[in-house]
mmCIF file of C-alpha atoms in Angstrom:
data_model
loop_
_atom_site.group_PDB
_atom_site.id
_atom_site.type_symbol
_atom_site.label_atom_id
_atom_site.label_comp_id
_atom_site.label_asym_id
_atom_site.label_seq_id
_atom_site.Cartn_x
_atom_site.Cartn_y
_atom_site.Cartn_z
ATOM 1 C CA MET A 230 134.451 81.886 131.490
ATOM 2 C CA ILE A 231 136.057 84.590 133.618
ATOM 3 C CA TYR A 232 136.502 88.080 132.140
ATOM 4 C CA ASN A 233 139.249 90.408 133.318
ATOM 5 C CA TYR A 234 137.409 93.721 133.499
ATOM 6 C CA ALA A 235 140.422 95.387 135.149
ATOM 7 C CA ARG A 236 142.463 95.071 131.963
ATOM 8 C CA ARG A 237 143.496 98.379 130.413
ATOM 9 C CA TYR A 238 145.030 98.935 127.017
ATOM 10 C CA THR A 239 148.177 101.017 127.516
ATOM 11 C CA GLY A 240 149.783 100.762 124.090
ATOM 12 C CA PRO A 241 150.045 103.272 121.257
ATOM 13 C CA ILE A 242 147.377 104.544 118.893
ATOM 14 C CA ASP A 243 147.220 102.168 115.942
ATOM 15 C CA THR A 244 144.297 103.567 113.892
ATOM 16 C CA VAL A 245 142.983 107.043 113.121
ATOM 17 C CA VAL A 246 139.572 107.216 111.439
ATOM 18 C CA PHE A 247 139.071 110.378 109.414
ATOM 19 C CA ASP A 248 135.943 111.919 108.016
ATOM 20 C CA TRP A 249 136.314 113.269 104.474
ATOM 21 C CA ALA A 250 134.682 116.618 103.572
ATOM 22 C CA GLY A 251 135.790 119.322 105.984
ATOM 23 C CA THR A 252 138.350 117.056 107.618
ATOM 24 C CA ILE A 253 140.828 115.857 104.975
ATOM 25 C CA VAL A 254 139.453 117.502 101.817
ATOM 26 C CA ASP A 255 137.132 120.439 101.052
ATOM 27 C CA PHE A 256 138.178 122.972 103.709
ATOM 28 C CA GLY A 257 134.762 124.556 104.123
ATOM 29 C CA SER A 258 132.725 121.405 103.478
ATOM 30 C CA PHE A 259 131.097 122.970 100.417
ATOM 31 C CA ALA A 260 130.648 119.869 98.251
ATOM 32 C CA PRO A 261 127.706 118.438 100.213
ATOM 33 C CA THR A 262 126.161 121.755 101.278
ATOM 34 C CA GLN A 263 126.174 123.584 97.953
ATOM 35 C CA VAL A 264 124.821 120.549 96.133
ATOM 36 C CA LEU A 265 121.997 120.250 98.669
ATOM 37 C CA VAL A 266 121.127 123.886 97.979
ATOM 38 C CA ASP A 267 121.117 123.092 94.252
ATOM 39 C CA ALA A 268 119.004 119.946 94.715
ATOM 40 C CA PHE A 269 116.298 121.755 96.694
ATOM 41 C CA ALA A 270 116.354 124.604 94.169
ATOM 42 C CA GLY A 271 115.430 122.049 91.517
ATOM 43 C CA PHE A 272 112.151 121.564 93.392
ATOM 44 C CA GLY A 273 111.524 125.296 93.669
ATOM 45 C CA ILE A 274 112.595 125.434 97.314
ATOM 46 C CA GLY A 275 115.283 127.924 98.300
ATOM 47 C CA ILE A 276 117.503 126.989 101.221
ATOM 48 C CA THR A 277 120.623 128.764 102.422
ATOM 49 C CA LEU A 278 124.078 127.299 102.891
ATOM 50 C CA ALA A 279 123.676 127.839 106.628
ATOM 51 C CA GLU A 280 120.434 125.841 106.613
ATOM 52 C CA ALA A 281 122.022 123.094 104.504
ATOM 53 C CA ARG A 282 124.834 122.800 107.047
ATOM 54 C CA GLY A 283 122.514 122.153 109.989
ATOM 55 C CA PRO A 284 122.297 118.311 109.906
ATOM 56 C CA MET A 285 125.777 117.818 108.410
ATOM 57 C CA GLY A 286 127.419 114.494 109.204
ATOM 58 C CA LEU A 287 124.297 112.411 108.693
ATOM 59 C CA ALA A 288 123.811 110.069 105.761
ATOM 60 C CA LYS A 289 122.571 112.148 102.858
ATOM 61 C CA TRP A 290 119.019 110.723 102.749
ATOM 62 C CA ASP A 291 118.754 111.383 106.482
ATOM 63 C CA HIS A 292 120.249 114.840 105.940
ATOM 64 C CA ILE A 293 117.580 115.721 103.365
ATOM 65 C CA HIS A 294 114.862 114.324 105.610
ATOM 66 C CA ALA A 295 116.171 116.391 108.547
ATOM 67 C CA LEU A 296 116.164 119.536 106.397
ATOM 68 C CA GLY A 297 112.542 118.876 105.527
ATOM 69 C CA GLN A 298 111.714 118.956 109.252
ATOM 70 C CA VAL A 299 113.302 122.384 109.809
ATOM 71 C CA PRO A 300 110.283 124.648 110.461
ATOM 72 C CA ALA A 301 111.284 127.364 107.966
ATOM 73 C CA ILE A 302 112.038 124.868 105.195
ATOM 74 C CA ALA A 303 108.926 122.835 105.991
ATOM 75 C CA ALA A 304 106.862 126.018 105.655
ATOM 76 C CA ARG A 305 108.367 126.733 102.230
ATOM 77 C CA TRP A 306 107.595 123.177 101.123
ATOM 78 C CA ARG A 307 103.965 123.465 102.295
ATOM 79 C CA ALA A 308 103.597 126.823 100.551
ATOM 80 C CA LYS A 309 104.891 125.293 97.320
ATOM 81 C CA TYR A 310 103.157 121.898 97.380
ATOM 82 C CA GLY A 311 100.293 122.269 99.864
ATOM 83 C CA ARG A 312 101.532 119.417 102.075
ATOM 84 C CA ASP A 313 104.372 118.394 104.348
ATOM 85 C CA MET A 314 107.505 116.879 102.877
ATOM 86 C CA GLY A 315 106.977 113.119 102.995
ATOM 87 C CA ARG A 316 109.302 110.175 102.514
ATOM 88 C CA GLY A 317 108.504 110.030 98.807
ATOM 89 C CA ASP A 318 109.531 113.673 98.512
ATOM 90 C CA VAL A 319 112.774 112.943 100.355
ATOM 91 C CA ASP A 320 113.382 110.095 97.907
ATOM 92 C CA ALA A 321 112.817 112.449 94.975
ATOM 93 C CA VAL A 322 115.193 115.126 96.305
ATOM 94 C CA TYR A 323 117.763 112.444 97.100
ATOM 95 C CA GLU A 324 117.533 111.033 93.572
ATOM 96 C CA ALA A 325 118.079 114.529 92.174
ATOM 97 C CA PHE A 326 120.911 115.173 94.632
ATOM 98 C CA MET A 327 122.926 112.061 93.816
ATOM 99 C CA PRO A 328 123.980 112.761 90.208
ATOM 100 C CA LEU A 329 124.703 116.386 91.119
ATOM 101 C CA GLN A 330 126.917 115.246 93.980
ATOM 102 C CA VAL A 331 128.816 112.742 91.846
ATOM 103 C CA ALA A 332 129.330 115.356 89.136
ATOM 104 C CA LYS A 333 130.432 118.156 91.451
ATOM 105 C CA VAL A 334 132.296 116.467 94.304
ATOM 106 C CA GLY A 335 135.622 117.033 92.578
ATOM 107 C CA GLN A 336 135.087 120.791 92.378
ATOM 108 C CA TYR A 337 135.393 121.165 96.132
ATOM 109 C CA SER A 338 137.702 118.310 97.109
ATOM 110 C CA ALA A 339 141.206 119.759 97.257
ATOM 111 C CA PRO A 340 143.181 118.469 100.258
ATOM 112 C CA ILE A 341 143.024 120.720 103.309
ATOM 113 C CA PRO A 342 146.408 122.429 103.818
ATOM 114 C CA GLY A 343 148.530 120.340 106.170
ATOM 115 C CA ALA A 344 146.307 117.255 105.924
ATOM 116 C CA LEU A 345 148.600 115.158 103.727
ATOM 117 C CA GLU A 346 151.592 116.037 105.882
ATOM 118 C CA ALA A 347 149.706 115.069 109.050
ATOM 119 C CA VAL A 348 148.671 111.729 107.549
ATOM 120 C CA ALA A 349 152.271 111.083 106.481
ATOM 121 C CA ALA A 350 153.467 111.820 110.033
ATOM 122 C CA LEU A 351 150.966 109.302 111.404
ATOM 123 C CA ARG A 352 152.094 106.643 108.952
ATOM 124 C CA VAL A 353 155.716 107.136 110.033
ATOM 125 C CA ARG A 354 154.526 106.155 113.512
ATOM 126 C CA GLY A 355 152.926 102.974 112.144
ATOM 127 C CA ILE A 356 149.381 104.288 112.478
ATOM 128 C CA ARG A 357 146.854 102.961 109.988
ATOM 129 C CA ILE A 358 144.419 105.330 108.307
ATOM 130 C CA GLY A 359 140.716 104.554 108.271
ATOM 131 C CA SER A 360 138.045 106.744 106.737
ATOM 132 C CA CYS A 361 134.276 106.998 106.669
ATOM 133 C CA SER A 362 131.757 109.482 105.368
ATOM 134 C CA GLY A 363 128.155 110.578 105.165
ATOM 135 C CA TYR A 364 128.562 110.191 101.404
ATOM 136 C CA PRO A 365 127.080 107.059 99.814
ATOM 137 C CA ARG A 366 129.341 104.599 97.975
ATOM 138 C CA VAL A 367 128.674 105.980 94.494
ATOM 139 C CA VAL A 368 130.010 109.379 95.588
ATOM 140 C CA MET A 369 132.881 107.877 97.566
ATOM 141 C CA ASN A 370 134.064 105.901 94.542
ATOM 142 C CA GLU A 371 134.492 109.176 92.662
ATOM 143 C CA LEU A 372 136.078 110.960 95.629
ATOM 144 C CA ILE A 373 138.540 108.116 96.258
ATOM 145 C CA LYS A 374 139.924 108.530 92.734
ATOM 146 C CA ILE A 375 140.221 112.291 93.070
ATOM 147 C CA ALA A 376 141.904 112.046 96.475
ATOM 148 C CA ALA A 377 144.385 109.442 95.234
ATOM 149 C CA GLU A 378 145.492 111.824 92.499
ATOM 150 C CA SER A 379 146.292 114.333 95.250
ATOM 151 C CA GLY A 380 148.204 111.756 97.303
ATOM 152 C CA TYR A 381 145.613 110.614 99.855
ATOM 153 C CA THR A 382 144.994 106.863 99.968
ATOM 154 C CA PRO A 383 143.531 105.676 103.283
ATOM 155 C CA ASP A 384 143.789 102.021 104.257
ATOM 156 C CA CYS A 385 140.021 101.616 104.229
ATOM 157 C CA VAL A 386 136.999 103.608 103.095
ATOM 158 C CA ILE A 387 133.529 103.006 104.546
ATOM 159 C CA ALA A 388 130.575 104.754 102.918
ATOM 160 C CA THR A 389 127.348 105.414 104.755
ATOM 161 C CA ASP A 390 125.372 102.868 102.710
ATOM 162 C CA ASP A 391 127.965 100.089 103.003
ATOM 163 C CA LEU A 392 126.481 98.867 106.287
ATOM 164 C CA LYS A 393 122.909 97.798 106.991
ATOM 165 C CA PRO A 394 122.619 99.344 110.481
ATOM 166 C CA GLY A 395 123.039 102.814 108.975
ATOM 167 C CA GLY A 396 125.331 105.756 109.394
ATOM 168 C CA ARG A 397 126.064 108.367 112.010
ATOM 169 C CA PRO A 398 125.622 109.012 114.852
ATOM 170 C CA GLY A 399 125.753 105.242 115.302
ATOM 171 C CA PRO A 400 129.163 103.590 115.749
ATOM 172 C CA TRP A 401 129.077 101.167 112.838
ATOM 173 C CA MET A 402 131.261 102.884 110.250
ATOM 174 C CA ALA A 403 133.957 103.702 112.797
ATOM 175 C CA LEU A 404 133.918 100.135 114.091
ATOM 176 C CA ALA A 405 134.067 98.787 110.530
ATOM 177 C CA CYS A 406 137.238 100.837 110.043
ATOM 178 C CA MET A 407 138.672 99.305 113.195
ATOM 179 C CA ILE A 408 137.980 95.828 111.846
ATOM 180 C CA GLU A 409 139.423 96.643 108.421
ATOM 181 C CA THR A 410 142.646 98.055 109.854
ATOM 182 C CA GLY A 411 143.038 95.241 112.380
ATOM 183 C CA SER A 412 143.129 97.551 115.384
ATOM 184 C CA ARG A 413 143.740 95.814 118.683
ATOM 185 C CA ASP A 414 141.415 97.907 120.900
ATOM 186 C CA VAL A 415 138.882 100.712 120.548
ATOM 187 C CA ALA A 416 141.087 102.693 122.936
ATOM 188 C CA ALA A 417 143.819 102.466 120.295
ATOM 189 C CA CYS A 418 141.583 104.310 117.815
ATOM 190 C CA VAL A 419 140.943 108.015 117.273
ATOM 191 C CA LYS A 420 137.971 109.429 115.338
ATOM 192 C CA VAL A 421 138.554 112.843 113.725
ATOM 193 C CA ASP A 422 135.575 114.834 112.419
ATOM 194 C CA ASP A 423 134.241 118.342 111.905
ATOM 195 C CA THR A 424 130.602 117.560 112.796
ATOM 196 C CA VAL A 425 128.686 116.663 115.931
ATOM 197 C CA PRO A 426 127.265 113.404 114.452
ATOM 198 C CA GLY A 427 130.832 112.414 113.534
ATOM 199 C CA ILE A 428 132.027 113.017 117.088
ATOM 200 C CA GLU A 429 129.026 111.121 118.459
ATOM 201 C CA GLU A 430 129.925 108.261 116.114
ATOM 202 C CA GLY A 431 133.418 108.007 117.595
ATOM 203 C CA LEU A 432 132.133 108.215 121.161
ATOM 204 C CA ALA A 433 129.530 105.532 120.486
ATOM 205 C CA ALA A 434 132.337 103.306 119.178
ATOM 206 C CA GLY A 435 134.339 103.845 122.373
ATOM 207 C CA MET A 436 137.134 105.750 120.613
ATOM 208 C CA TRP A 437 139.043 108.913 121.367
ATOM 209 C CA THR A 438 137.548 111.834 119.445
ATOM 210 C CA VAL A 439 139.062 114.991 117.965
ATOM 211 C CA GLY A 440 136.844 117.771 116.632
ATOM 212 C CA LEU A 441 137.864 120.383 114.079
ATOM 213 C CA SER A 442 136.779 123.983 114.544
ATOM 214 C CA ALA A 443 138.324 125.916 111.632
ATOM 215 C CA SER A 444 138.031 123.501 108.737
ATOM 216 C CA GLY A 445 134.704 121.926 107.989
ATOM 217 C CA ASN A 446 131.037 122.494 108.482
ATOM 218 C CA GLU A 447 130.883 124.500 111.691
ATOM 219 C CA ALA A 448 133.055 127.441 110.607
ATOM 220 C CA GLY A 449 131.894 127.074 107.005
ATOM 221 C CA LEU A 450 134.620 129.154 105.364
ATOM 222 C CA SER A 451 136.750 128.516 102.318
ATOM 223 C CA TRP A 452 140.522 128.412 102.799
ATOM 224 C CA ASP A 453 140.867 131.865 101.213
ATOM 225 C CA GLU A 454 138.163 133.294 103.479
ATOM 226 C CA TRP A 455 139.825 131.735 106.515
ATOM 227 C CA THR A 456 143.319 133.001 105.753
ATOM 228 C CA ALA A 457 141.979 136.501 105.038
ATOM 229 C CA LEU A 458 140.804 136.823 108.653
ATOM 230 C CA SER A 459 142.918 138.379 111.385
ATOM 231 C CA PRO A 460 144.006 136.073 114.250
ATOM 232 C CA GLU A 461 141.352 137.691 116.430
ATOM 233 C CA ALA A 462 138.647 137.143 113.829
ATOM 234 C CA GLN A 463 139.773 133.534 113.358
ATOM 235 C CA ALA A 464 139.476 132.906 117.086
ATOM 236 C CA ALA A 465 136.010 134.463 117.160
ATOM 237 C CA ARG A 466 134.916 132.369 114.183
ATOM 238 C CA CYS A 467 136.151 129.147 115.801
ATOM 239 C CA ARG A 468 134.687 129.758 119.244
ATOM 240 C CA PRO A 469 131.092 128.639 118.541
ATOM 241 C CA ALA A 470 132.380 125.539 116.747
ATOM 242 C CA GLU A 471 134.725 124.719 119.623
ATOM 243 C CA ASP A 472 131.913 125.075 122.142
ATOM 244 C CA LYS A 473 129.545 122.937 120.066
ATOM 245 C CA LEU A 474 132.081 120.135 119.550
ATOM 246 C CA ARG A 475 133.065 120.126 123.229
ATOM 247 C CA ARG A 476 129.420 119.968 124.286
ATOM 248 C CA ALA A 477 129.088 116.952 122.005
ATOM 249 C CA GLY A 478 131.788 115.264 124.091
ATOM 250 C CA SER A 479 134.872 115.635 121.896
ATOM 251 C CA HIS A 480 138.013 114.775 123.873
ATOM 252 C CA TYR A 481 140.015 117.374 121.961
ATOM 253 C CA VAL A 482 139.178 120.256 119.651
ATOM 254 C CA ILE A 483 141.803 121.583 117.252
ATOM 255 C CA ARG A 484 141.525 123.877 114.261
ATOM 256 C CA THR A 485 142.611 121.510 111.470
ATOM 257 C CA VAL A 486 144.181 118.080 111.072
ATOM 258 C CA ALA A 487 147.552 119.789 110.688
ATOM 259 C CA GLU A 488 147.612 119.910 114.515
ATOM 260 C CA LEU A 489 146.687 116.242 114.975
ATOM 261 C CA PRO A 490 150.140 114.587 115.439
ATOM 262 C CA ALA A 491 150.717 116.506 118.675
ATOM 263 C CA VAL A 492 147.303 115.405 119.957
ATOM 264 C CA ILE A 493 148.089 111.770 119.158
ATOM 265 C CA ALA A 494 151.233 112.021 121.278
ATOM 266 C CA GLU A 495 149.165 113.407 124.168
ATOM 267 C CA ILE A 496 146.581 110.639 123.874
ATOM 268 C CA GLU A 497 149.324 108.014 123.898
ATOM 269 C CA ALA A 498 150.716 109.521 127.104
ATOM 270 C CA ARG A 499 147.271 109.243 128.666
ATOM 271 C CA LEU A 500 146.948 105.629 127.527
ATOM 272 C CA ALA A 501 150.338 104.830 129.066
ATOM 273 C CA ARG A 502 148.968 106.153 132.380
ATOM 274 C CA GLY A 503 146.035 103.738 132.105
ATOM 275 C CA GLU A 504 143.396 106.232 130.964
ATOM 276 C CA ARG A 505 140.566 105.229 128.616
ATOM 277 C CA PRO A 506 138.516 107.304 126.144
#
């Protein structure tokens, strides 16, 4: 069999794979972070929102495990329990976290301003909408219902525990979206995310990637907090997030998904010139 390695996909984007919290819903990505703070508090361990945000994008068990390895949090755990946080402890925090997350996910899951309009603009162009998340399926089932009531119904939803290989930063959820939507080429797919593991996921899948610097985990502000800032303060708040997402390899960094349609047009122009992700 002879393979044509010179072949280049030069057609349009046919699939965009969105993250959920901080990307399409929950402007400041508070649903996962605040509930993690609450879950650790149930074990007598205080963690801050900033600490909870550190490993964002990972599957939630992995996220809790990563928090337990943070030196300051590990020290608090040892002071409380006289030992390091082990896998059984991670299991216990995760089991406490899950019902809290299911119960509270709706409190923080309003659509990000401009997100529904951006998705509608993509659909007009014939682009299919994939989605994946660090949330497990039991949380996603609740979030899917809430999002549908607001008008967001992606073509596929992949939860972090749907696939045996695992979640981010591996490529599996993004590639599963590609399969579900029937995309013709990884170069015809764009992964949009507010976290470094989410960008790494898209890159590992061979897709174009777009990072978000104002909405989501890196800036960590509510919509009201964001809009209360001056343009200069907004730029200063976004700058560390922009730098972090670019260092992770993101092809583009924009503030919110409201800006995405223009980026899609630019990517399609690059594809027409024979460029690849």
